Short mmCIF file of C-alpha atoms in Angstrom, two decimals:
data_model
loop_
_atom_site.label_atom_id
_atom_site.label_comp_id
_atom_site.label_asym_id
_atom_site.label_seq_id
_atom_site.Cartn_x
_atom_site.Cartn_y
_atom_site.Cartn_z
CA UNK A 486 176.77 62.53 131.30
CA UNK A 487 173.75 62.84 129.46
CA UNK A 488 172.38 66.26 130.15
CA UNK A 489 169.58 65.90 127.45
CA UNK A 490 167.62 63.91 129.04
CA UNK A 491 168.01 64.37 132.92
CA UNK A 492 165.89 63.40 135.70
CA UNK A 493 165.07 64.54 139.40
CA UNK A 494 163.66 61.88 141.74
CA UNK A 495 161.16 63.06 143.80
CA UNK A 496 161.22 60.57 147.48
CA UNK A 497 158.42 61.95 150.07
CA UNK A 498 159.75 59.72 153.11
CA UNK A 499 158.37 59.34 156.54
CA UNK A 500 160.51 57.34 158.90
CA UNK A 501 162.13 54.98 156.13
CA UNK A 502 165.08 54.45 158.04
CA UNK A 503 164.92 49.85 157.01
CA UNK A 504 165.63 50.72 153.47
CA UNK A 505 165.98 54.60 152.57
CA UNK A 506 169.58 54.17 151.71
CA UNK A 507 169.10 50.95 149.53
CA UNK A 508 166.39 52.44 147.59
CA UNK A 509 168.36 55.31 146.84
CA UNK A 510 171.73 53.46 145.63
CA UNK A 511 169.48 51.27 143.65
CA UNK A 512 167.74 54.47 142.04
CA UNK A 513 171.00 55.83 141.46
CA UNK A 514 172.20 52.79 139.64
CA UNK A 515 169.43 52.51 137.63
CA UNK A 516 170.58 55.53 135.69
CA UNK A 517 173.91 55.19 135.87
CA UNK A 518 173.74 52.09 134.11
CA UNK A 519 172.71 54.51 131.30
CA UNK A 520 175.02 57.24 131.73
CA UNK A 521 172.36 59.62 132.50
CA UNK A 522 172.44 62.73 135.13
CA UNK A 523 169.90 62.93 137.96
CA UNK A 524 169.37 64.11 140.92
CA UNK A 525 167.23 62.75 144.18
CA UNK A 526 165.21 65.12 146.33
CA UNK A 527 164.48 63.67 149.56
CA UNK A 528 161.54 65.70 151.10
CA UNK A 529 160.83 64.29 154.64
CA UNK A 530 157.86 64.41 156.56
CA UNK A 531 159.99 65.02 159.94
CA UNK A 532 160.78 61.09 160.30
CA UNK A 533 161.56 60.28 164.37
CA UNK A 534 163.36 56.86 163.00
CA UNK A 535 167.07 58.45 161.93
CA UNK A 536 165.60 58.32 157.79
CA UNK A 537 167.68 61.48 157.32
CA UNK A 538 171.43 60.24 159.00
CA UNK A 539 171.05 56.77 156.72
CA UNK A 540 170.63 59.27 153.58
CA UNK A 541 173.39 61.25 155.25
CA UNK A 542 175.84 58.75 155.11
CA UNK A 543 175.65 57.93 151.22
CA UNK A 544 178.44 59.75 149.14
CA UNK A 545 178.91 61.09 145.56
CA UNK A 546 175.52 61.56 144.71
CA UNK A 547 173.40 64.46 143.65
CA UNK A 548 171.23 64.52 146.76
CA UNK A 549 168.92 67.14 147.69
CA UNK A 550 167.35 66.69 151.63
CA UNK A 551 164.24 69.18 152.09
CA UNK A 552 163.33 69.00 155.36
CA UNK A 553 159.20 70.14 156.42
CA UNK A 554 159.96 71.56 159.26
CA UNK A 555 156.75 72.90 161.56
CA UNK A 556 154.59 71.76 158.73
CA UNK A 557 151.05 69.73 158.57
CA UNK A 558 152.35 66.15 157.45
CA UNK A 559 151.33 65.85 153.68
CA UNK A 560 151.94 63.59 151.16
CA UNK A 561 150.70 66.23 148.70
CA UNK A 562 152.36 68.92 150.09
CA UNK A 563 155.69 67.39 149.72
CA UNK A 564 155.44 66.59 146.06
CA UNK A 565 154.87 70.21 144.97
CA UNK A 566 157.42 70.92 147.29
CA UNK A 567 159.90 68.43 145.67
CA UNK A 568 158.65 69.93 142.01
CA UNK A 569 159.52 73.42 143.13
CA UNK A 570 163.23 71.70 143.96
CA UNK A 571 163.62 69.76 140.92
CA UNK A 572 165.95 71.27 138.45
CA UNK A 573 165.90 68.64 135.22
CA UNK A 574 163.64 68.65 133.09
CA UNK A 575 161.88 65.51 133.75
CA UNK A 576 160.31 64.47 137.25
CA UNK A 577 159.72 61.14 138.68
CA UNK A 578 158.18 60.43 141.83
CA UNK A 579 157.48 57.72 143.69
CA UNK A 580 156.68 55.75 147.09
CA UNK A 581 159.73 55.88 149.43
CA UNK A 582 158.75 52.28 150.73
CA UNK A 583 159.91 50.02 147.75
CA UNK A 584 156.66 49.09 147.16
CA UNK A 585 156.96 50.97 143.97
CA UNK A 586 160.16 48.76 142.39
CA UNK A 587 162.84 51.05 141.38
CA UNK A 588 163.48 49.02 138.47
CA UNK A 589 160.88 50.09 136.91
CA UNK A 590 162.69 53.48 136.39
CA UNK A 591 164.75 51.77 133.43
CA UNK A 592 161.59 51.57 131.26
CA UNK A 593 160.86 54.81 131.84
CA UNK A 594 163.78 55.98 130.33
CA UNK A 595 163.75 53.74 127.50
CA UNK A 596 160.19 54.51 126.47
CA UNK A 597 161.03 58.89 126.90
CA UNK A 598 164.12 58.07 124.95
CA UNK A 599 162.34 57.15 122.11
CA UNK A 600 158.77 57.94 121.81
CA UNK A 601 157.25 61.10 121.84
CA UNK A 602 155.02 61.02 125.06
CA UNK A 603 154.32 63.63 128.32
CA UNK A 604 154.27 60.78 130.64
CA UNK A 605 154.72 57.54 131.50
CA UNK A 606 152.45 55.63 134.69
CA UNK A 607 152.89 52.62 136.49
CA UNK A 608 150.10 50.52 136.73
CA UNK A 609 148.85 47.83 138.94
CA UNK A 610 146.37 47.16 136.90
CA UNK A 611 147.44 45.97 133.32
CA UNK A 612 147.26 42.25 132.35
CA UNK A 613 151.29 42.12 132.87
CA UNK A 614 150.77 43.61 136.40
CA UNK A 615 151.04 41.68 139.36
CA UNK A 616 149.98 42.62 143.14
CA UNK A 617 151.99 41.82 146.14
CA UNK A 618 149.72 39.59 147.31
CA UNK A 619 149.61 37.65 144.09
CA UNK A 620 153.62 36.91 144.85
CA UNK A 621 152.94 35.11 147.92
CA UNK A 622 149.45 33.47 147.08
CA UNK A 623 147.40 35.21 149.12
CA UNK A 624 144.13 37.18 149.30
CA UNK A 625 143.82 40.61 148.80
CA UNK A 626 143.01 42.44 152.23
CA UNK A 627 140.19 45.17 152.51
CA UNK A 628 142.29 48.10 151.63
CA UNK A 629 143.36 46.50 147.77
CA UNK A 630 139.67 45.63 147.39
CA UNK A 631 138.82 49.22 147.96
CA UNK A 632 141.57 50.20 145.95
CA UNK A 633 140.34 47.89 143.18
CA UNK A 634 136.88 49.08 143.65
CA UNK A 635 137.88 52.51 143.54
CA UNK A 636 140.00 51.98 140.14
CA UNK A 637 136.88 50.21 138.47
CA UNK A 638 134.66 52.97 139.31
CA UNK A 639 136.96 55.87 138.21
CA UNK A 640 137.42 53.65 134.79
CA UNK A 641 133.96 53.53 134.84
CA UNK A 642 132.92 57.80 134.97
CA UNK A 643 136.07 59.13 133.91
CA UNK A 644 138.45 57.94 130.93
CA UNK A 645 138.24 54.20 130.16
CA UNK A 646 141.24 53.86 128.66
CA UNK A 647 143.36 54.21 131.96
CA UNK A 648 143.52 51.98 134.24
CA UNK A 649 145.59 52.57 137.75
CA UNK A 650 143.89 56.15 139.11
CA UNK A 651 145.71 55.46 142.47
CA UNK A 652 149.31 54.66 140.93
CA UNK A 653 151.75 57.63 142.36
CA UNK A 654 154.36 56.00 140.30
CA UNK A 655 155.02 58.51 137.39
CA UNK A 656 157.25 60.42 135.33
CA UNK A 657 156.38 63.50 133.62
CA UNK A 658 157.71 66.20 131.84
CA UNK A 659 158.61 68.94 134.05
CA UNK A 660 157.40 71.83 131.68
CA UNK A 661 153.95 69.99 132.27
CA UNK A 662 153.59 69.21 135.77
CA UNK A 663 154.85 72.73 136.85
CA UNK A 664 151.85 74.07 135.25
CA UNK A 665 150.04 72.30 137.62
CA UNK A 666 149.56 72.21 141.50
CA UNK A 667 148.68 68.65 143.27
CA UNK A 668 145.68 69.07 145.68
CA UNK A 669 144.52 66.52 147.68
CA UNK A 670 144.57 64.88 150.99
CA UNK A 671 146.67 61.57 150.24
CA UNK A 672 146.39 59.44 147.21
CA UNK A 673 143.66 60.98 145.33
CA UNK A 674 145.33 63.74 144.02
CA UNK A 675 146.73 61.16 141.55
CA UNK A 676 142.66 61.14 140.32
CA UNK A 677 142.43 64.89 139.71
CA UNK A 678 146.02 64.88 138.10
CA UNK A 679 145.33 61.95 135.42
CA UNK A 680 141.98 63.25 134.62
CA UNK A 681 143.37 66.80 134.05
CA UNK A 682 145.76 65.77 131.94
CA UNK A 683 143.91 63.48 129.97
CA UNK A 684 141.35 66.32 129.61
CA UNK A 685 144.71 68.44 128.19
CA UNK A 686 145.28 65.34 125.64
CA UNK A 687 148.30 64.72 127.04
CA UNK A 688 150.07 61.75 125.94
CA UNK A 689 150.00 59.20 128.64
CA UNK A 690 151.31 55.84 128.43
CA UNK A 691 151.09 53.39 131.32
CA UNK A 692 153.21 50.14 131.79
CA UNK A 693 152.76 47.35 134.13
CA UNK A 694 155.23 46.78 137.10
CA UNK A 695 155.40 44.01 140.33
CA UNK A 696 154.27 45.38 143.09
CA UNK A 697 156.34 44.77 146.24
CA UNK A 698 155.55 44.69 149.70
CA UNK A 699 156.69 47.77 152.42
CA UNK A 700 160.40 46.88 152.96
CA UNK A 701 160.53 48.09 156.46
CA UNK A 702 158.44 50.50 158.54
CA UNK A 703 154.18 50.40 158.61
CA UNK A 704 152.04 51.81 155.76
CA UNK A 705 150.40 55.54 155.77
CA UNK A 706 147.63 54.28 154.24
CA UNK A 707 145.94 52.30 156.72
CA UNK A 708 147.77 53.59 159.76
CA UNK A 709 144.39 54.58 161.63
CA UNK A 710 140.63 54.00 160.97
CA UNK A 711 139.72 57.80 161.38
CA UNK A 712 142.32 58.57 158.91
CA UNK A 713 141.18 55.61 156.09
CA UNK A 714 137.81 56.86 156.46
CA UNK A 715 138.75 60.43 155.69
CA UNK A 716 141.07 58.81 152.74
CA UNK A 717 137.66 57.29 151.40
CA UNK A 718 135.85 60.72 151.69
CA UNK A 719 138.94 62.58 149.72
CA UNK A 720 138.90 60.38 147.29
CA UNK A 721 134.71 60.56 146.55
CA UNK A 722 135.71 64.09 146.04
CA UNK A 723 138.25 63.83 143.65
CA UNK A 724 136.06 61.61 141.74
CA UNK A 725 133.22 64.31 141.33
CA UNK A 726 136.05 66.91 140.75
CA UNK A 727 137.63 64.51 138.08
CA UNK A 728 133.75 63.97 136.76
CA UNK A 729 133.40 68.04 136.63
CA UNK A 730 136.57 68.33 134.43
CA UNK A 731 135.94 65.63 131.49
CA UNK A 732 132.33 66.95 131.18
CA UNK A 733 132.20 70.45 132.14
#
């Protein structure tokens, strides 16, 4: 094994149970293929749907289950969590619903094994990017035009030379992210993180993936109105707190 370059997976899953174990095998494989050590942290959000005893059953891998037990469910929360866990010295995360393709991973690697960078970024929004609603033809639904919307207007007032604000698809160097603690509510902790770094001229380069639709299961995101409309206010403030660090 490679121990130069080795990775820890970060996986925050909520009741995952359709595809959990299929995400992580093809995770796995993606760096076997290369020879290269890793581990997978698993930190669940108490899933009700048997997520943990499909995980469970998988063999000979280096899997890590953190469990938030008696804990406020947080997206946020359970990536510093998984940080604090992760032993290798670089981190990726991403969303447990394979919406995020795992493939992706393999560029990752292949751009940290060769260029001197701090992080790489998947991104939705690159002219090689395609939406999972492009896939099937279709329209985009309120929630991607508010992502869109939102992306445009962070573009606009913070750094114009990034593009997906929203991604959660990243790997970073661990030395750098553990200088750092994720706040947020959901997603836009991902605002505050970019812009900080960018603000720390941190290299940063971001490649385009296909998105996928949710494999199994129904999305956080939009699970309630109450709780989209208090997504929309958290992310409004991370846009003036990613406005107050470029300019202040």
């Amino acid at each position: 094994m490679n121990n130069k370059n080795s990775y820890s997976v970060i996986l925050p899953t909520l009741n995952e149970v359709g595809h959990i174990k299929s995400l992580i095998l093809d995770i796995s494989n993606t760096f076997a293929k290369q020879n290269i050590n890793h581990q997978i942290i698993v930190v669940d959000d108490n899933s009700t749907d048997g997520t943990l005893g499909e995980i469970e059953k998988i063999q000979n891998l280096e899997i890590v289950i953190h469990k938030r037990i008696n804990k406020r469910k947080s997206l946020v929360d359970s990536l510093n969590e998984g940080i604090e866990i992760a032993k290798y010295d670089k981190i990726i995360w991403l969303d447990a619903d394979y919406s995020h393709p795992p493939d992706l991973i393999e560029k990752f690697l292949n751009i940290f094994n060769h260029d001197e960078i701090d992080l790489i970024v998947g991104s939705r929004f690159l002219e090689e990017s395609k939406r999972y609603y492009d896939e099937k033809n279709q329209n985009p639904v309120v929630i991607d035009l508010m992502s869109i919307f939102l992306n445009k207007v962070c573009k606009f007032f913070l750094f114009n030379d990034f593009n997906d604000y929203t991604s959660g698809y990243i790997c970073i160097k661990k030395e750098i992210i553990k200088e750092l603690t994720l706040k947020g509510y959901y997603g836009d902790y991902f605002i505050v993180l970019i812009s900080k770094l960018k603000k720390l001229d941190k290299k940063i380069v971001e490649i385009p993936f296909i998105e996928k639709e949710r494999a199994s299961g129904e999305s956080k995101t939009t699970k309630n109105k109450i709780d989209l409309i208090l997504k929309c206010f958290f992310y409004f403030i991370a846009l003036i707190k990613s406005m107050k660090i470029k300019y202040l």
